[in-house]
PDB file of C-alpha atoms in Angstrom:
ATOM      1  CA  MET A  26     -55.238  60.022-109.444  1.00  0.00           C
ATOM      2  CA  ILE A  27     -56.820  57.441-107.146  1.00  0.00           C
ATOM      3  CA  ARG A  28     -58.235  54.310-109.469  1.00  0.00           C
ATOM      4  CA  LEU A  29     -61.811  54.314-108.935  1.00  0.00           C
ATOM      5  CA  SER A  30     -63.122  51.180-106.946  1.00  0.00           C
ATOM      6  CA  ARG A  31     -65.960  49.565-106.454  1.00  0.00           C
ATOM      7  CA  THR A  32     -65.266  48.106-103.055  1.00  0.00           C
ATOM      8  CA  LEU A  33     -64.879  51.248-101.792  1.00  0.00           C
ATOM      9  CA  LEU A  34     -67.727  52.527-103.578  1.00  0.00           C
ATOM     10  CA  ARG A  35     -69.519  49.427-101.672  1.00  0.00           C
ATOM     11  CA  ARG A  36     -67.858  50.175 -98.665  1.00  0.00           C
ATOM     12  CA  TYR A  37     -69.359  53.443 -97.563  1.00  0.00           C
ATOM     13  CA  SER A  38     -72.974  52.769 -99.357  1.00  0.00           C
ATOM     14  CA  THR A  39     -75.751  51.642 -98.109  1.00  0.00           C
ATOM     15  CA  ALA A  40     -78.026  51.409-101.066  1.00  0.00           C
ATOM     16  CA  GLY A  41     -76.538  50.089-104.842  1.00  0.00           C
ATOM     17  CA  GLY A  42     -78.418  50.949-108.335  1.00  0.00           C
ATOM     18  CA  ASN A  43     -78.672  53.757-110.427  1.00  0.00           C
ATOM     19  CA  GLU A  44     -82.115  55.023-109.387  1.00  0.00           C
ATOM     20  CA  PHE A  45     -82.140  58.513-110.613  1.00  0.00           C
ATOM     21  CA  PRO A  46     -84.446  58.167-113.997  1.00  0.00           C
ATOM     22  CA  GLU A  47     -86.996  56.489-111.983  1.00  0.00           C
ATOM     23  CA  PHE A  48     -86.163  59.954-109.143  1.00  0.00           C
ATOM     24  CA  TYR A  49     -86.034  62.126-112.233  1.00  0.00           C
ATOM     25  CA  THR A  50     -89.557  60.933-113.665  1.00  0.00           C
ATOM     26  CA  LYS A  51     -90.858  61.618-110.294  1.00  0.00           C
ATOM     27  CA  ASN A  52     -90.117  64.934-109.743  1.00  0.00           C
ATOM     28  CA  HIS A  53     -90.010  66.822-112.998  1.00  0.00           C
ATOM     29  CA  VAL A  54     -92.370  69.314-114.047  1.00  0.00           C
ATOM     30  CA  GLU A  55     -92.466  70.680-117.456  1.00  0.00           C
ATOM     31  CA  LEU A  56     -92.491  74.142-118.276  1.00  0.00           C
ATOM     32  CA  THR A  57     -93.651  76.368-121.092  1.00  0.00           C
ATOM     33  CA  SER A  58     -91.279  79.219-122.387  1.00  0.00           C
ATOM     34  CA  LEU A  59     -93.340  82.074-120.837  1.00  0.00           C
ATOM     35  CA  GLN A  60     -93.605  80.057-117.171  1.00  0.00           C
ATOM     36  CA  ARG A  61     -90.061  78.886-116.907  1.00  0.00           C
ATOM     37  CA  ALA A  62     -89.177  83.509-117.896  1.00  0.00           C
ATOM     38  CA  VAL A  63     -91.699  84.069-115.218  1.00  0.00           C
ATOM     39  CA  LEU A  64     -89.914  81.279-112.545  1.00  0.00           C
ATOM     40  CA  ALA A  65     -86.520  82.685-113.406  1.00  0.00           C
ATOM     41  CA  GLY A  66     -87.291  86.561-113.126  1.00  0.00           C
ATOM     42  CA  GLY A  67     -89.696  86.162-109.839  1.00  0.00           C
ATOM     43  CA  SER A  68     -86.731  83.728-107.897  1.00  0.00           C
ATOM     44  CA  ALA A  69     -83.993  85.932-109.240  1.00  0.00           C
ATOM     45  CA  ILE A  70     -85.794  89.011-106.768  1.00  0.00           C
ATOM     46  CA  VAL A  71     -86.083  87.007-104.119  1.00  0.00           C
ATOM     47  CA  SER A  72     -83.462  85.381-104.033  1.00  0.00           C
ATOM     48  CA  LEU A  73     -82.120  88.728-104.345  1.00  0.00           C
ATOM     49  CA  ILE A  74     -84.119  90.161-101.168  1.00  0.00           C
ATOM     50  CA  ASP A  75     -83.968  87.191 -99.050  1.00  0.00           C
ATOM     51  CA  PRO A  76     -80.599  84.839 -99.589  1.00  0.00           C
ATOM     52  CA  SER A  77     -82.010  82.277 -97.308  1.00  0.00           C
ATOM     53  CA  ARG A  78     -84.727  81.209 -99.466  1.00  0.00           C
ATOM     54  CA  GLY A  79     -82.939  77.857-101.026  1.00  0.00           C
ATOM     55  CA  ASP A  80     -86.345  77.354-102.786  1.00  0.00           C
ATOM     56  CA  MET A  81     -85.734  80.218-104.875  1.00  0.00           C
ATOM     57  CA  ILE A  82     -82.012  79.834-105.333  1.00  0.00           C
ATOM     58  CA  ALA A  83     -82.521  76.439-106.582  1.00  0.00           C
ATOM     59  CA  CYS A  84     -85.818  77.339-109.001  1.00  0.00           C
ATOM     60  CA  LEU A  85     -83.639  80.208-110.136  1.00  0.00           C
ATOM     61  CA  GLY A  86     -80.688  77.506-110.753  1.00  0.00           C
ATOM     62  CA  GLU A  87     -82.593  75.389-113.648  1.00  0.00           C
ATOM     63  CA  THR A  88     -84.308  77.770-114.737  1.00  0.00           C
ATOM     64  CA  THR A  89     -81.358  79.831-115.984  1.00  0.00           C
ATOM     65  CA  GLY A  90     -78.367  77.516-116.090  1.00  0.00           C
ATOM     66  CA  VAL A  91     -78.784  74.893-118.905  1.00  0.00           C
ATOM     67  CA  GLN A  92     -75.910  76.141-120.991  1.00  0.00           C
ATOM     68  CA  ALA A  93     -73.603  76.487-117.788  1.00  0.00           C
ATOM     69  CA  LEU A  94     -74.766  72.735-117.668  1.00  0.00           C
ATOM     70  CA  LYS A  95     -73.960  71.861-121.095  1.00  0.00           C
ATOM     71  CA  TYR A  96     -70.483  72.906-119.779  1.00  0.00           C
ATOM     72  CA  CYS A  97     -69.938  71.106-116.836  1.00  0.00           C
ATOM     73  CA  GLN A  98     -71.152  68.110-118.930  1.00  0.00           C
ATOM     74  CA  GLN A  99     -68.979  68.260-121.350  1.00  0.00           C
ATOM     75  CA  ARG A 100     -66.011  68.523-118.934  1.00  0.00           C
ATOM     76  CA  MET A 101     -67.452  65.617-117.732  1.00  0.00           C
ATOM     77  CA  LEU A 102     -67.536  63.721-120.242  1.00  0.00           C
ATOM     78  CA  LEU A 103     -63.480  64.834-121.239  1.00  0.00           C
ATOM     79  CA  SER A 104     -62.812  63.006-117.902  1.00  0.00           C
ATOM     80  CA  PRO A 105     -62.716  59.597-116.703  1.00  0.00           C
ATOM     81  CA  GLU A 106     -63.649  59.817-113.607  1.00  0.00           C
ATOM     82  CA  GLY A 107     -66.372  62.468-114.403  1.00  0.00           C
ATOM     83  CA  ALA A 108     -67.680  60.274-117.233  1.00  0.00           C
ATOM     84  CA  LYS A 109     -68.224  57.208-114.680  1.00  0.00           C
ATOM     85  CA  ILE A 110     -69.732  59.466-112.634  1.00  0.00           C
ATOM     86  CA  LEU A 111     -72.407  60.617-115.425  1.00  0.00           C
ATOM     87  CA  ALA A 112     -72.706  56.684-115.859  1.00  0.00           C
ATOM     88  CA  ASP A 113     -73.435  55.510-112.316  1.00  0.00           C
ATOM     89  CA  LYS A 114     -75.133  58.678-111.578  1.00  0.00           C
ATOM     90  CA  PRO A 115     -74.642  58.245-107.457  1.00  0.00           C
ATOM     91  CA  ARG A 116     -76.598  59.975-105.188  1.00  0.00           C
ATOM     92  CA  ILE A 117     -74.929  61.830-101.632  1.00  0.00           C
ATOM     93  CA  ASN A 118     -77.558  61.568 -99.029  1.00  0.00           C
ATOM     94  CA  THR A 119     -78.320  59.434 -95.637  1.00  0.00           C
ATOM     95  CA  ALA A 120     -79.508  56.728 -97.969  1.00  0.00           C
ATOM     96  CA  THR A 121     -76.862  56.315-100.166  1.00  0.00           C
ATOM     97  CA  VAL A 122     -73.932  57.185 -98.408  1.00  0.00           C
ATOM     98  CA  ASP A 123     -72.854  54.963 -94.544  1.00  0.00           C
ATOM     99  CA  PHE A 124     -72.366  57.746 -92.666  1.00  0.00           C
ATOM    100  CA  SER A 125     -71.148  55.433 -89.514  1.00  0.00           C
ATOM    101  CA  LYS A 126     -68.264  54.153 -91.399  1.00  0.00           C
ATOM    102  CA  LEU A 127     -67.217  57.929 -92.374  1.00  0.00           C
ATOM    103  CA  LYS A 128     -67.139  59.068 -88.773  1.00  0.00           C
ATOM    104  CA  GLU A 129     -64.761  56.004 -88.069  1.00  0.00           C
ATOM    105  CA  LEU A 130     -62.687  57.075 -91.143  1.00  0.00           C
ATOM    106  CA  PRO A 131     -59.000  58.484 -89.627  1.00  0.00           C
ATOM    107  CA  ASP A 132     -58.823  62.201 -89.339  1.00  0.00           C
ATOM    108  CA  GLY A 133     -57.401  64.079 -92.076  1.00  0.00           C
ATOM    109  CA  THR A 134     -59.178  61.760 -94.715  1.00  0.00           C
ATOM    110  CA  LEU A 135     -61.812  62.993 -97.250  1.00  0.00           C
ATOM    111  CA  GLY A 136     -65.066  61.204 -95.780  1.00  0.00           C
ATOM    112  CA  LYS A 137     -63.721  62.092 -92.280  1.00  0.00           C
ATOM    113  CA  THR A 138     -62.999  65.479 -93.068  1.00  0.00           C
ATOM    114  CA  TYR A 139     -66.719  65.934 -95.025  1.00  0.00           C
ATOM    115  CA  TYR A 140     -68.248  63.923 -91.925  1.00  0.00           C
ATOM    116  CA  ASP A 141     -66.937  66.426 -89.569  1.00  0.00           C
ATOM    117  CA  PHE A 142     -67.951  69.503 -91.715  1.00  0.00           C
ATOM    118  CA  LEU A 143     -71.879  68.314 -91.357  1.00  0.00           C
ATOM    119  CA  VAL A 144     -71.603  67.802 -87.399  1.00  0.00           C
ATOM    120  CA  ILE A 145     -69.469  71.471 -86.385  1.00  0.00           C
ATOM    121  CA  ASN A 146     -71.769  72.834 -89.519  1.00  0.00           C
ATOM    122  CA  GLN A 147     -75.018  71.000 -88.585  1.00  0.00           C
ATOM    123  CA  VAL A 148     -76.145  70.331 -92.028  1.00  0.00           C
ATOM    124  CA  SER A 149     -77.623  67.745 -93.724  1.00  0.00           C
ATOM    125  CA  PRO A 150     -76.838  65.986 -96.873  1.00  0.00           C
ATOM    126  CA  ASP A 151     -80.894  65.346 -97.266  1.00  0.00           C
ATOM    127  CA  SER A 152     -81.241  69.148 -97.164  1.00  0.00           C
ATOM    128  CA  ARG A 153     -80.793  69.566-100.930  1.00  0.00           C
ATOM    129  CA  ASP A 154     -83.833  70.544-103.479  1.00  0.00           C
ATOM    130  CA  ASN A 155     -84.696  67.926-105.855  1.00  0.00           C
ATOM    131  CA  VAL A 156     -84.561  69.015-109.312  1.00  0.00           C
ATOM    132  CA  LYS A 157     -87.745  69.627-111.051  1.00  0.00           C
ATOM    133  CA  PHE A 158     -87.661  71.952-114.122  1.00  0.00           C
ATOM    134  CA  ILE A 159     -84.322  70.463-116.047  1.00  0.00           C
ATOM    135  CA  ASP A 160     -85.916  69.056-119.386  1.00  0.00           C
ATOM    136  CA  ASP A 161     -82.981  66.345-119.961  1.00  0.00           C
ATOM    137  CA  PRO A 162     -82.259  64.438-117.496  1.00  0.00           C
ATOM    138  CA  GLU A 163     -78.724  64.039-118.150  1.00  0.00           C
ATOM    139  CA  LEU A 164     -78.451  67.586-117.161  1.00  0.00           C
ATOM    140  CA  ALA A 165     -80.489  67.549-114.628  1.00  0.00           C
ATOM    141  CA  TYR A 166     -78.544  64.956-112.902  1.00  0.00           C
ATOM    142  CA  VAL A 167     -75.425  67.440-113.044  1.00  0.00           C
ATOM    143  CA  MET A 168     -77.427  69.573-111.132  1.00  0.00           C
ATOM    144  CA  GLN A 169     -78.381  67.500-108.937  1.00  0.00           C
ATOM    145  CA  ARG A 170     -74.715  66.212-108.730  1.00  0.00           C
ATOM    146  CA  TYR A 171     -73.766  69.917-108.509  1.00  0.00           C
ATOM    147  CA  ARG A 172     -76.455  70.468-105.347  1.00  0.00           C
ATOM    148  CA  GLU A 173     -75.154  67.250-103.174  1.00  0.00           C
ATOM    149  CA  VAL A 174     -71.485  67.961-104.062  1.00  0.00           C
ATOM    150  CA  HIS A 175     -72.134  71.643-102.439  1.00  0.00           C
ATOM    151  CA  ASP A 176     -71.329  70.980 -99.408  1.00  0.00           C
ATOM    152  CA  ILE A 177     -68.196  68.528 -99.759  1.00  0.00           C
ATOM    153  CA  PHE A 178     -66.778  71.254-101.854  1.00  0.00           C
ATOM    154  CA  HIS A 179     -67.028  73.414 -98.450  1.00  0.00           C
ATOM    155  CA  ALA A 180     -65.624  70.356 -96.463  1.00  0.00           C
ATOM    156  CA  VAL A 181     -62.576  70.321 -98.507  1.00  0.00           C
ATOM    157  CA  LEU A 182     -62.165  73.906 -99.569  1.00  0.00           C
ATOM    158  CA  LEU A 183     -62.201  74.228 -95.694  1.00  0.00           C
ATOM    159  CA  MET A 184     -64.866  77.013 -95.792  1.00  0.00           C
ATOM    160  CA  PRO A 185     -67.560  76.950 -92.831  1.00  0.00           C
ATOM    161  CA  THR A 186     -71.224  77.673 -93.701  1.00  0.00           C
ATOM    162  CA  THR A 187     -71.107  81.327 -92.602  1.00  0.00           C
ATOM    163  CA  MET A 188     -71.488  84.014 -95.581  1.00  0.00           C
ATOM    164  CA  LEU A 189     -68.010  84.722 -95.593  1.00  0.00           C
ATOM    165  CA  GLY A 190     -67.383  80.831 -96.483  1.00  0.00           C
ATOM    166  CA  GLU A 191     -70.452  80.963 -98.458  1.00  0.00           C
ATOM    167  CA  VAL A 192     -69.756  83.355-100.533  1.00  0.00           C
ATOM    168  CA  SER A 193     -65.947  82.377-100.989  1.00  0.00           C
ATOM    169  CA  VAL A 194     -67.125  78.392-102.110  1.00  0.00           C
ATOM    170  CA  LYS A 195     -69.106  80.829-104.259  1.00  0.00           C
ATOM    171  CA  TRP A 196     -66.707  82.300-106.547  1.00  0.00           C
ATOM    172  CA  VAL A 197     -64.679  78.783-106.517  1.00  0.00           C
ATOM    173  CA  GLU A 198     -67.325  77.381-107.925  1.00  0.00           C
ATOM    174  CA  ALA A 199     -68.693  80.339-110.284  1.00  0.00           C
ATOM    175  CA  LEU A 200     -65.643  79.896-112.149  1.00  0.00           C
ATOM    176  CA  GLN A 201     -65.817  76.199-112.594  1.00  0.00           C
ATOM    177  CA  THR A 202     -68.947  75.389-113.285  1.00  0.00           C
ATOM    178  CA  LYS A 203     -70.196  78.975-115.070  1.00  0.00           C
ATOM    179  CA  LEU A 204     -73.610  78.850-113.402  1.00  0.00           C
ATOM    180  CA  PRO A 205     -75.909  81.780-113.324  1.00  0.00           C
ATOM    181  CA  MET A 206     -76.702  81.829-109.922  1.00  0.00           C
ATOM    182  CA  CYS A 207     -73.374  80.875-108.608  1.00  0.00           C
ATOM    183  CA  ILE A 208     -71.914  83.877-110.372  1.00  0.00           C
ATOM    184  CA  GLY A 209     -74.634  86.254-109.069  1.00  0.00           C
ATOM    185  CA  GLY A 210     -74.078  84.472-105.332  1.00  0.00           C
ATOM    186  CA  ALA A 211     -70.453  85.227-105.564  1.00  0.00           C
ATOM    187  CA  LEU A 212     -71.032  89.190-107.011  1.00  0.00           C
ATOM    188  CA  PHE A 213     -74.310  89.979-104.531  1.00  0.00           C
ATOM    189  CA  GLY A 214     -73.556  87.798-101.599  1.00  0.00           C
ATOM    190  CA  ALA A 215     -70.344  90.226-100.891  1.00  0.00           C
ATOM    191  CA  ALA A 216     -72.551  92.825 -99.888  1.00  0.00           C
ATOM    192  CA  ARG A 217     -74.407  91.046 -97.015  1.00  0.00           C
ATOM    193  CA  LEU A 218     -70.928  90.562 -95.502  1.00  0.00           C
ATOM    194  CA  ARG A 219     -69.966  92.693 -92.548  1.00  0.00           C
ATOM    195  CA  PRO A 220     -67.460  95.228 -92.168  1.00  0.00           C
ATOM    196  CA  ARG A 221     -64.659  92.941 -90.535  1.00  0.00           C
ATOM    197  CA  GLN A 222     -65.842  90.128 -92.952  1.00  0.00           C
ATOM    198  CA  ARG A 223     -65.468  92.448 -95.902  1.00  0.00           C
ATOM    199  CA  LYS A 224     -61.491  93.192 -95.180  1.00  0.00           C
ATOM    200  CA  LEU A 225     -61.230  89.760 -94.886  1.00  0.00           C
ATOM    201  CA  TYR A 226     -63.010  88.289 -98.158  1.00  0.00           C
ATOM    202  CA  VAL A 227     -60.753  91.680 -99.755  1.00  0.00           C
ATOM    203  CA  LYS A 228     -57.636  90.964 -98.682  1.00  0.00           C
ATOM    204  CA  HIS A 229     -57.849  87.215 -98.118  1.00  0.00           C
ATOM    205  CA  HIS A 230     -60.821  85.173 -99.464  1.00  0.00           C
ATOM    206  CA  LEU A 231     -61.596  86.713-102.750  1.00  0.00           C
ATOM    207  CA  PRO A 232     -57.872  86.674-104.143  1.00  0.00           C
ATOM    208  CA  TRP A 233     -57.832  82.724-102.857  1.00  0.00           C
ATOM    209  CA  ALA A 234     -61.312  81.725-104.087  1.00  0.00           C
ATOM    210  CA  ILE A 235     -60.591  83.441-107.683  1.00  0.00           C
ATOM    211  CA  ASN A 236     -57.060  81.624-107.801  1.00  0.00           C
ATOM    212  CA  THR A 237     -58.347  78.431-106.735  1.00  0.00           C
ATOM    213  CA  GLY A 238     -61.607  78.879-109.251  1.00  0.00           C
ATOM    214  CA  LYS A 239     -58.961  78.868-112.462  1.00  0.00           C
ATOM    215  CA  LYS A 240     -56.121  77.229-111.291  1.00  0.00           C
ATOM    216  CA  ALA A 241     -58.007  73.625-109.518  1.00  0.00           C
ATOM    217  CA  GLY A 242     -58.993  70.377-110.993  1.00  0.00           C
ATOM    218  CA  PHE A 243     -62.229  70.621-111.647  1.00  0.00           C
ATOM    219  CA  LEU A 244     -64.421  69.502-108.470  1.00  0.00           C
ATOM    220  CA  LEU A 245     -67.138  67.975-110.066  1.00  0.00           C
ATOM    221  CA  ASN A 246     -65.268  65.214-112.328  1.00  0.00           C
ATOM    222  CA  THR A 247     -64.600  64.183-108.467  1.00  0.00           C
ATOM    223  CA  TYR A 248     -66.697  60.483-107.405  1.00  0.00           C
ATOM    224  CA  PHE A 249     -66.386  61.389-104.100  1.00  0.00           C
ATOM    225  CA  GLU A 250     -67.463  58.137-102.873  1.00  0.00           C
ATOM    226  CA  ASN A 251     -64.682  55.835-103.837  1.00  0.00           C
ATOM    227  CA  ARG A 252     -62.225  58.632-102.100  1.00  0.00           C
ATOM    228  CA  TRP A 253     -63.258  58.770 -98.691  1.00  0.00           C
ATOM    229  CA  GLU A 254     -60.074  56.800 -97.915  1.00  0.00           C
ATOM    230  CA  GLN A 255     -57.727  59.641 -99.849  1.00  0.00           C
ATOM    231  CA  SER A 256     -55.994  61.828 -97.257  1.00  0.00           C
ATOM    232  CA  LEU A 257     -57.222  65.526 -97.715  1.00  0.00           C
ATOM    233  CA  ASP A 258     -53.236  66.981 -98.192  1.00  0.00           C
ATOM    234  CA  ASP A 259     -53.317  64.458-101.416  1.00  0.00           C
ATOM    235  CA  PHE A 260     -56.214  65.510-102.580  1.00  0.00           C
ATOM    236  CA  HIS A 261     -55.063  68.815-102.318  1.00  0.00           C
ATOM    237  CA  LYS A 262     -51.953  68.158-104.295  1.00  0.00           C
ATOM    238  CA  GLU A 263     -54.052  66.523-106.811  1.00  0.00           C
ATOM    239  CA  MET A 264     -56.078  69.240-107.499  1.00  0.00           C
ATOM    240  CA  ASN A 265     -53.496  71.806-107.175  1.00  0.00           C
ATOM    241  CA  ILE A 266     -55.690  73.397-104.262  1.00  0.00           C
ATOM    242  CA  GLN A 267     -54.131  76.051-101.859  1.00  0.00           C
ATOM    243  CA  ARG A 268     -54.828  76.250 -98.523  1.00  0.00           C
ATOM    244  CA  LEU A 269     -56.012  79.990 -97.057  1.00  0.00           C
ATOM    245  CA  VAL A 270     -54.068  80.386 -94.665  1.00  0.00           C
TER     246      VAL A 270
END
């Protein structure tokens, strides 16, 4: 395993310090039990009708995911690297990561793979919703971290942002995190696949995703900011990830 390096973190970071407590206080919205139940039910219905509603999917994740977030937190605390993430509470966005330096990394490194993914798929690390409805600030960070590394999961798993790629990644995340929104996305997302995609899904993507979710190392334990220079091949070997051929 790569030894965590503060030098690497400084090299690719454009902002230092642990700013999450202030971020959490600014964005947190306290809910009653009734309000939480209404939001959970409403966001679930809207998410099923219109999967493009990222705000509703985010709301669903926060109002239904506390037990799963506790599970993720415990798995992170059991790992030195995961515990370091929880202690440092790093953020991944254009204000905290120097993407111009990731662009200059050699092909095949984690950092360049992530940068290329963002460019090719035309997505931004700033597009993730802020956590609002989770009362425990530590669990709120786990959810924020999950959101901000979701695109990195796509990149290192070599899955595009197509519906087929999204459903495949959701299966991996569902099996690893146990988040209800990931489970729902994995189960119901496949219904929206086109016939040709469905054949690929059943024959190749679904078996691969289930195998990866069960056998790969816990991806939330990866301090990506300290691994940008690691080769993707070495990362796959370390994390027991088999590429989908």
